[in-house]
Amino acid sequence: MIPPIANNFVAGETADGAVSHVESLNRDGIAGILNLLGEHYTDRTAADPDADAYVDLVRRLGATDLDGCVSVKPSQIGLDISDRAFRENLDRIVDAADAEGVFVWVDMEDHETTDVTLNAVDDLGHRTGGNVGVCVQANLKRTRDDLERLAEVPGKVRLVKGAYNEPASIAYKEKSKVDEVYRDLLEQMFTEFDGGIAVGSHDPHMIAHARRLHEQYGTPYEVQMLMGVREDGQRDLADAGIETWQYVPYGDKWFSYFYRRVRERKSNALFALRAVAGI
Ligand code: FAD
């Protein structure tokens, strides 16, 4: 069972818990992006069942009128095993989702996975007429070029700052530089994309920048944040009429995800400590 302190960041161990979390989000005008926790599988006996679980999940979402979609990690569905395993599993998730009218996001992992991930999304974006989206990372120097390419691919693109510790030869390391590049890349998206822009950030400065760009260029956009992070801010955005999505992790592999959230920010650690101490 997930302890109550982790429940803030993870919507339970089962799809039932995750779907009912999306129901409550929808009541606040926020849509849900469901992510079954798991990554870096080296065997198909682990990767294939998670792909099966996503196929079941998109069918389940498709049978409801919930505002929800899924987000998949490439190494969870076979990328560390082979490109072929990844593509077979991604294809069947996307085909099932497409048949149900459920959108599929593909998360972006470290830089060694960027090309194969973008190639898959390019292909599936055209095949489904835009029912897939992909995450790109502002800390990678290549991302400006990747956005040029993605502007021609039907679907959506989530811009994040980047969660992986990449070498300085290919990535910006200074936080202030990543912020500056994030702003520039947002402007590139608002000017070169017709829509499908997802601002994947909790940073009020980046969100304010996106709002200004929207006012200037009129391009539609959405904001995406993680469950348990700035949830008041998420509700404020939804109340202001901005399309807001919450990324909702669930599943039995919750511990390492929760531990990452606690480590990355003092306020999360304090929150966890207070919950343990009952204060
Ligand atoms: P930061 O630079 O961490 O913080 C900037 C400001 O945001 C802070 O000063 C504060 O004002 C506010 N803030 C941030 N966190 C908190 C908090 N816990 N509580 C209160 N205020 C806070 N990375 C990948 O590499 N690949 C992915 O596929 C991927 N998918 C993502 C999907 C979503 C929906 C989101 C939100 C993030 C994803 N990330 C992904 C992670 C991303 O790359 C960043 O590591 C992460 O979002 C932290 O950057 P930030 O822009 O939120 O703000």
Short mmCIF file of C-alpha atoms and ligand atoms in Angstrom, two decimals:
data_model
loop_
_atom_site.label_atom_id
_atom_site.label_comp_id
_atom_site.label_asym_id
_atom_site.label_seq_id
_atom_site.Cartn_x
_atom_site.Cartn_y
_atom_site.Cartn_z
CA MET A 1 0.00 0.00 0.00
CA ILE A 2 1.18 3.53 -0.77
CA PRO A 3 1.75 5.57 2.41
CA PRO A 4 -0.37 8.74 2.64
CA ILE A 5 2.65 11.05 2.11
CA ALA A 6 3.36 9.49 -1.29
CA ASN A 7 -0.31 9.72 -2.25
CA ASN A 8 0.25 13.37 -2.91
CA PHE A 9 2.44 12.59 -5.92
CA VAL A 10 1.13 9.20 -7.06
CA ALA A 11 -2.51 8.24 -7.74
CA GLY A 12 -2.44 4.77 -6.21
CA GLU A 13 -1.08 1.45 -7.34
CA THR A 14 -3.84 0.51 -9.76
CA ALA A 15 -5.55 1.88 -12.85
CA ASP A 16 -8.76 2.15 -10.77
CA GLY A 17 -7.11 4.69 -8.46
CA ALA A 18 -5.60 6.61 -11.35
CA VAL A 19 -8.89 6.81 -13.27
CA SER A 20 -10.79 7.98 -10.21
CA HIS A 21 -8.12 10.66 -9.68
CA VAL A 22 -8.76 11.88 -13.23
CA GLU A 23 -12.51 12.00 -12.43
CA SER A 24 -11.83 14.35 -9.53
CA LEU A 25 -9.39 16.46 -11.60
CA ASN A 26 -12.02 16.81 -14.32
CA ARG A 27 -14.45 18.21 -11.75
CA ASP A 28 -11.92 21.05 -11.25
CA GLY A 29 -11.64 21.59 -15.00
CA ILE A 30 -8.23 19.87 -15.23
CA ALA A 31 -7.49 16.99 -17.60
CA GLY A 32 -5.32 14.01 -16.67
CA ILE A 33 -2.28 12.43 -18.34
CA LEU A 34 -1.94 8.91 -16.94
CA ASN A 35 1.51 7.39 -16.59
CA LEU A 36 2.07 3.85 -15.41
CA LEU A 37 5.36 4.01 -13.50
CA GLY A 38 8.21 1.88 -14.82
CA GLU A 39 11.37 2.35 -16.89
CA HIS A 40 14.56 0.72 -18.18
CA TYR A 41 13.23 -2.77 -18.64
CA THR A 42 15.80 -5.10 -20.17
CA ASP A 43 13.47 -7.97 -20.89
CA ARG A 44 10.28 -8.26 -22.91
CA THR A 45 8.68 -10.18 -20.07
CA ALA A 46 8.63 -6.82 -18.24
CA ALA A 47 8.09 -4.44 -21.18
CA ASP A 48 5.26 -6.29 -22.94
CA PRO A 49 2.93 -6.50 -19.90
CA ASP A 50 3.29 -2.73 -19.34
CA ALA A 51 2.42 -2.15 -23.00
CA ASP A 52 -0.60 -4.46 -22.48
CA ALA A 53 -1.56 -2.37 -19.45
CA TYR A 54 -1.48 0.79 -21.59
CA VAL A 55 -3.64 -0.87 -24.24
CA ASP A 56 -6.18 -1.78 -21.53
CA LEU A 57 -5.96 1.73 -20.10
CA VAL A 58 -6.62 3.53 -23.38
CA ARG A 59 -9.60 1.22 -24.04
CA ARG A 60 -10.88 2.00 -20.57
CA LEU A 61 -10.46 5.75 -21.08
CA GLY A 62 -12.10 5.47 -24.48
CA ALA A 63 -15.17 3.88 -22.89
CA THR A 64 -15.65 6.92 -20.59
CA ASP A 65 -16.19 10.57 -21.29
CA LEU A 66 -13.23 11.51 -19.12
CA ASP A 67 -10.79 14.19 -20.19
CA GLY A 68 -7.72 12.00 -20.07
CA CYS A 69 -4.85 10.59 -22.09
CA VAL A 70 -1.66 8.58 -21.45
CA SER A 71 2.07 9.24 -21.43
CA VAL A 72 4.52 6.43 -22.06
CA LYS A 73 8.26 6.12 -21.36
CA PRO A 74 10.19 4.51 -24.27
CA SER A 75 12.43 2.41 -21.98
CA GLN A 76 9.35 1.07 -20.23
CA ILE A 77 8.02 -0.49 -23.41
CA GLY A 78 11.23 -1.93 -24.79
CA LEU A 79 13.72 0.72 -25.96
CA ASP A 80 16.53 -0.67 -23.77
CA ILE A 81 15.89 -4.08 -25.34
CA SER A 82 15.74 -3.12 -29.03
CA ASP A 83 14.34 -0.44 -31.31
CA ARG A 84 12.06 -3.12 -32.69
CA ALA A 85 10.59 -4.05 -29.28
CA PHE A 86 9.94 -0.35 -28.62
CA ARG A 87 8.24 0.19 -31.97
CA GLU A 88 6.10 -2.92 -31.75
CA ASN A 89 4.82 -1.96 -28.32
CA LEU A 90 4.39 1.73 -29.11
CA ASP A 91 2.55 0.91 -32.34
CA ARG A 92 0.00 -1.29 -30.62
CA ILE A 93 -0.59 1.28 -27.84
CA VAL A 94 -1.03 4.07 -30.40
CA ASP A 95 -3.27 1.94 -32.66
CA ALA A 96 -5.54 1.01 -29.72
CA ALA A 97 -5.60 4.61 -28.51
CA ASP A 98 -6.30 5.96 -31.98
CA ALA A 99 -9.25 3.58 -32.34
CA GLU A 100 -10.61 4.95 -29.03
CA GLY A 101 -9.83 8.61 -29.74
CA VAL A 102 -7.39 8.71 -26.81
CA PHE A 103 -4.21 10.77 -27.15
CA VAL A 104 -0.77 9.22 -26.50
CA TRP A 105 2.24 11.20 -25.27
CA VAL A 106 5.76 9.82 -25.51
CA ASP A 107 8.05 11.01 -22.71
CA MET A 108 11.66 11.84 -23.60
CA GLU A 109 14.50 10.10 -21.80
CA ASP A 110 18.26 10.70 -22.05
CA HIS A 111 19.92 12.03 -25.23
CA GLU A 112 20.81 8.59 -26.54
CA THR A 113 17.10 7.92 -27.05
CA THR A 114 16.19 11.19 -28.76
CA ASP A 115 16.54 10.12 -32.41
CA VAL A 116 14.69 6.84 -32.15
CA THR A 117 11.91 8.48 -30.10
CA LEU A 118 11.47 11.35 -32.57
CA ASN A 119 11.55 8.99 -35.56
CA ALA A 120 8.76 6.89 -34.03
CA VAL A 121 6.64 9.95 -33.24
CA ASP A 122 7.24 11.46 -36.69
CA ASP A 123 6.00 8.24 -38.27
CA LEU A 124 3.03 7.74 -35.93
CA GLY A 125 2.05 11.42 -36.00
CA HIS A 126 1.60 11.20 -39.77
CA ARG A 127 -0.07 7.78 -39.59
CA THR A 128 -2.67 8.83 -37.01
CA GLY A 129 -3.16 12.38 -38.25
CA GLY A 130 -1.82 13.84 -35.00
CA ASN A 131 -2.94 11.53 -32.21
CA VAL A 132 0.53 11.42 -30.62
CA GLY A 133 2.75 13.95 -28.92
CA VAL A 134 6.34 13.99 -27.80
CA CYS A 135 8.36 15.73 -25.13
CA VAL A 136 11.48 17.75 -26.02
CA GLN A 137 14.04 19.18 -23.61
CA ALA A 138 15.25 22.78 -23.59
CA ASN A 139 18.59 21.82 -22.04
CA LEU A 140 19.62 19.91 -25.18
CA LYS A 141 21.37 22.04 -27.80
CA ARG A 142 19.72 20.08 -30.61
CA THR A 143 16.16 20.97 -29.62
CA ARG A 144 15.81 24.06 -31.85
CA ASP A 145 16.41 21.81 -34.89
CA ASP A 146 14.13 19.10 -33.51
CA LEU A 147 11.34 21.68 -33.19
CA GLU A 148 11.86 22.69 -36.84
CA ARG A 149 11.25 19.07 -37.76
CA LEU A 150 8.31 18.62 -35.39
CA ALA A 151 6.57 21.71 -36.80
CA GLU A 152 5.86 19.52 -39.86
CA VAL A 153 4.58 16.53 -37.84
CA PRO A 154 0.86 16.36 -36.95
CA GLY A 155 0.39 16.12 -33.17
CA LYS A 156 1.55 17.93 -30.06
CA VAL A 157 4.90 18.82 -28.50
CA ARG A 158 5.58 19.22 -24.78
CA LEU A 159 8.49 21.52 -24.00
CA VAL A 160 10.26 20.81 -20.68
CA LYS A 161 13.53 22.05 -19.22
CA GLY A 162 14.97 18.52 -19.13
CA ALA A 163 15.34 16.08 -16.25
CA TYR A 164 18.50 14.20 -17.30
CA ASN A 165 22.08 15.06 -16.40
CA GLU A 166 23.54 15.40 -19.90
CA PRO A 167 27.16 16.09 -20.97
CA ALA A 168 28.15 19.75 -21.46
CA SER A 169 29.13 19.01 -25.07
CA ILE A 170 25.48 18.57 -26.03
CA ALA A 171 23.55 20.31 -23.26
CA TYR A 172 23.29 23.62 -21.43
CA LYS A 173 24.21 23.13 -17.81
CA GLU A 174 23.50 26.54 -16.24
CA LYS A 175 19.94 26.87 -14.95
CA SER A 176 19.74 30.50 -16.13
CA LYS A 177 20.83 29.46 -19.64
CA VAL A 178 18.25 26.66 -19.74
CA ASP A 179 15.57 29.18 -18.70
CA GLU A 180 16.68 31.61 -21.43
CA VAL A 181 16.63 28.84 -24.06
CA TYR A 182 13.24 27.61 -22.81
CA ARG A 183 11.78 31.08 -23.42
CA ASP A 184 13.34 31.24 -26.92
CA LEU A 185 12.06 27.78 -27.83
CA LEU A 186 8.57 28.68 -26.64
CA GLU A 187 8.67 31.68 -28.96
CA GLN A 188 9.80 29.41 -31.79
CA MET A 189 6.83 27.13 -31.12
CA PHE A 190 4.28 29.95 -30.88
CA THR A 191 5.49 31.39 -34.18
CA GLU A 192 6.09 28.18 -36.16
CA PHE A 193 3.39 25.81 -34.86
CA ASP A 194 -0.33 26.04 -35.63
CA GLY A 195 -1.14 24.61 -32.19
CA GLY A 196 -0.31 21.53 -30.16
CA ILE A 197 1.99 23.45 -27.82
CA ALA A 198 2.29 22.02 -24.31
CA VAL A 199 4.18 24.03 -21.70
CA GLY A 200 5.51 21.31 -19.38
CA SER A 201 6.71 23.42 -16.49
CA HIS A 202 5.84 24.51 -12.95
CA ASP A 203 7.78 27.72 -13.44
CA PRO A 204 5.46 30.75 -13.13
CA HIS A 205 7.89 32.79 -15.31
CA MET A 206 7.71 30.31 -18.19
CA ILE A 207 3.93 30.09 -17.93
CA ALA A 208 3.61 33.89 -17.90
CA HIS A 209 5.85 34.00 -20.98
CA ALA A 210 3.59 31.48 -22.74
CA ARG A 211 0.54 33.57 -21.86
CA ARG A 212 2.18 36.65 -23.38
CA LEU A 213 3.16 34.75 -26.53
CA HIS A 214 -0.41 33.46 -26.86
CA GLU A 215 -1.75 37.02 -26.59
CA GLN A 216 0.78 38.17 -29.21
CA TYR A 217 0.48 35.35 -31.75
CA GLY A 218 -2.89 33.74 -30.91
CA THR A 219 -1.50 30.18 -31.14
CA PRO A 220 -3.40 27.76 -28.86
CA TYR A 221 -1.46 26.08 -26.02
CA GLU A 222 -1.89 24.04 -22.88
CA VAL A 223 -0.01 23.86 -19.59
CA GLN A 224 1.05 20.56 -18.04
CA MET A 225 2.24 20.03 -14.46
CA LEU A 226 2.90 17.05 -12.25
CA MET A 227 0.48 15.70 -9.66
CA GLY A 228 1.38 17.08 -6.23
CA VAL A 229 3.28 20.11 -7.56
CA ARG A 230 1.71 23.59 -7.47
CA GLU A 231 -1.80 22.16 -7.53
CA ASP A 232 -3.25 25.54 -6.47
CA GLY A 233 -1.50 27.03 -9.49
CA GLN A 234 -3.02 24.32 -11.69
CA ARG A 235 -6.52 25.17 -10.46
CA ASP A 236 -5.88 28.91 -10.94
CA LEU A 237 -4.85 28.29 -14.56
CA ALA A 238 -7.93 26.16 -15.22
CA ASP A 239 -10.14 28.82 -13.58
CA ALA A 240 -8.55 31.41 -15.86
CA GLY A 241 -9.69 29.35 -18.85
CA ILE A 242 -6.24 28.00 -19.75
CA GLU A 243 -6.23 24.35 -20.85
CA THR A 244 -4.50 22.58 -17.96
CA TRP A 245 -3.36 18.99 -17.76
CA GLN A 246 -1.98 17.14 -14.76
CA TYR A 247 0.54 14.35 -15.26
CA VAL A 248 -0.70 11.53 -13.03
CA PRO A 249 1.74 8.70 -12.22
CA TYR A 250 0.45 5.47 -10.73
CA GLY A 251 1.48 1.87 -10.24
CA ASP A 252 3.43 -0.35 -7.89
CA LYS A 253 6.80 1.17 -8.83
CA TRP A 254 5.91 4.37 -6.97
CA PHE A 255 8.78 4.46 -4.49
CA SER A 256 11.65 5.68 -6.69
CA TYR A 257 9.38 8.27 -8.33
CA PHE A 258 8.24 9.59 -4.95
CA TYR A 259 11.84 9.64 -3.68
CA ARG A 260 12.89 11.74 -6.72
CA ARG A 261 10.11 14.29 -6.03
CA VAL A 262 11.16 14.55 -2.37
CA ARG A 263 14.87 14.93 -3.23
CA GLU A 264 14.43 17.57 -5.92
CA ARG A 265 12.87 20.16 -3.64
CA LYS A 266 13.25 21.15 -0.01
CA SER A 267 9.54 22.03 0.31
CA ASN A 268 8.57 18.50 -0.81
CA ALA A 269 10.95 16.99 1.75
CA LEU A 270 9.54 19.25 4.49
CA PHE A 271 6.03 18.30 3.46
CA ALA A 272 6.95 14.60 3.73
CA LEU A 273 8.61 15.11 7.13
CA ARG A 274 5.60 17.02 8.48
CA ALA A 275 3.29 14.27 7.32
CA VAL A 276 5.43 11.66 9.10
CA ALA A 277 5.64 13.79 12.27
CA GLY A 278 1.93 14.65 12.10
CA ILE A 279 2.51 18.45 12.15
P1 FAD B 1 12.14 24.42 -12.15
O1 FAD B 1 13.22 25.06 -12.95
O2 FAD B 1 12.44 23.14 -11.41
O3 FAD B 1 11.57 25.46 -11.11
C1 FAD B 1 11.26 26.78 -11.52
C2 FAD B 1 10.21 27.36 -10.61
O4 FAD B 1 9.00 26.59 -10.68
C3 FAD B 1 10.58 27.36 -9.16
O5 FAD B 1 11.42 28.45 -8.83
C4 FAD B 1 9.20 27.45 -8.51
O6 FAD B 1 8.71 28.76 -8.60
C5 FAD B 1 8.37 26.56 -9.40
N1 FAD B 1 8.38 25.17 -8.89
C6 FAD B 1 9.03 24.12 -9.40
N2 FAD B 1 8.81 23.02 -8.66
C7 FAD B 1 8.02 23.37 -7.64
C8 FAD B 1 7.45 22.69 -6.52
N3 FAD B 1 7.68 21.40 -6.29
N4 FAD B 1 6.67 23.39 -5.68
C9 FAD B 1 6.43 24.70 -5.87
N5 FAD B 1 6.95 25.41 -6.92
C10 FAD B 1 7.73 24.76 -7.78
N6 FAD B 1 11.57 15.82 -18.25
C11 FAD B 1 12.16 15.05 -19.20
O7 FAD B 1 13.38 15.07 -19.34
N7 FAD B 1 11.39 14.23 -20.00
C12 FAD B 1 10.03 14.21 -19.91
O8 FAD B 1 9.37 13.49 -20.65
C13 FAD B 1 9.40 15.05 -18.95
N8 FAD B 1 8.06 15.10 -18.84
C14 FAD B 1 7.48 16.01 -18.00
C15 FAD B 1 6.10 16.16 -18.00
C16 FAD B 1 5.51 17.15 -17.22
C17 FAD B 1 4.01 17.32 -17.24
C18 FAD B 1 6.32 17.99 -16.40
C19 FAD B 1 5.71 19.09 -15.55
C20 FAD B 1 7.68 17.83 -16.37
C21 FAD B 1 8.29 16.84 -17.16
N9 FAD B 1 9.67 16.67 -17.16
C22 FAD B 1 10.23 15.85 -18.11
C23 FAD B 1 10.52 17.29 -16.10
C24 FAD B 1 11.15 18.61 -16.56
O9 FAD B 1 12.16 18.35 -17.49
C25 FAD B 1 11.77 19.36 -15.37
O10 FAD B 1 12.81 18.58 -14.81
C26 FAD B 1 10.80 19.68 -14.25
O11 FAD B 1 9.54 20.04 -14.73
C27 FAD B 1 11.34 20.87 -13.42
O12 FAD B 1 11.41 22.04 -14.18
P2 FAD B 1 10.31 23.21 -14.08
O13 FAD B 1 10.21 23.84 -15.43
O14 FAD B 1 9.04 22.63 -13.58
O15 FAD B 1 10.82 24.25 -13.05
#
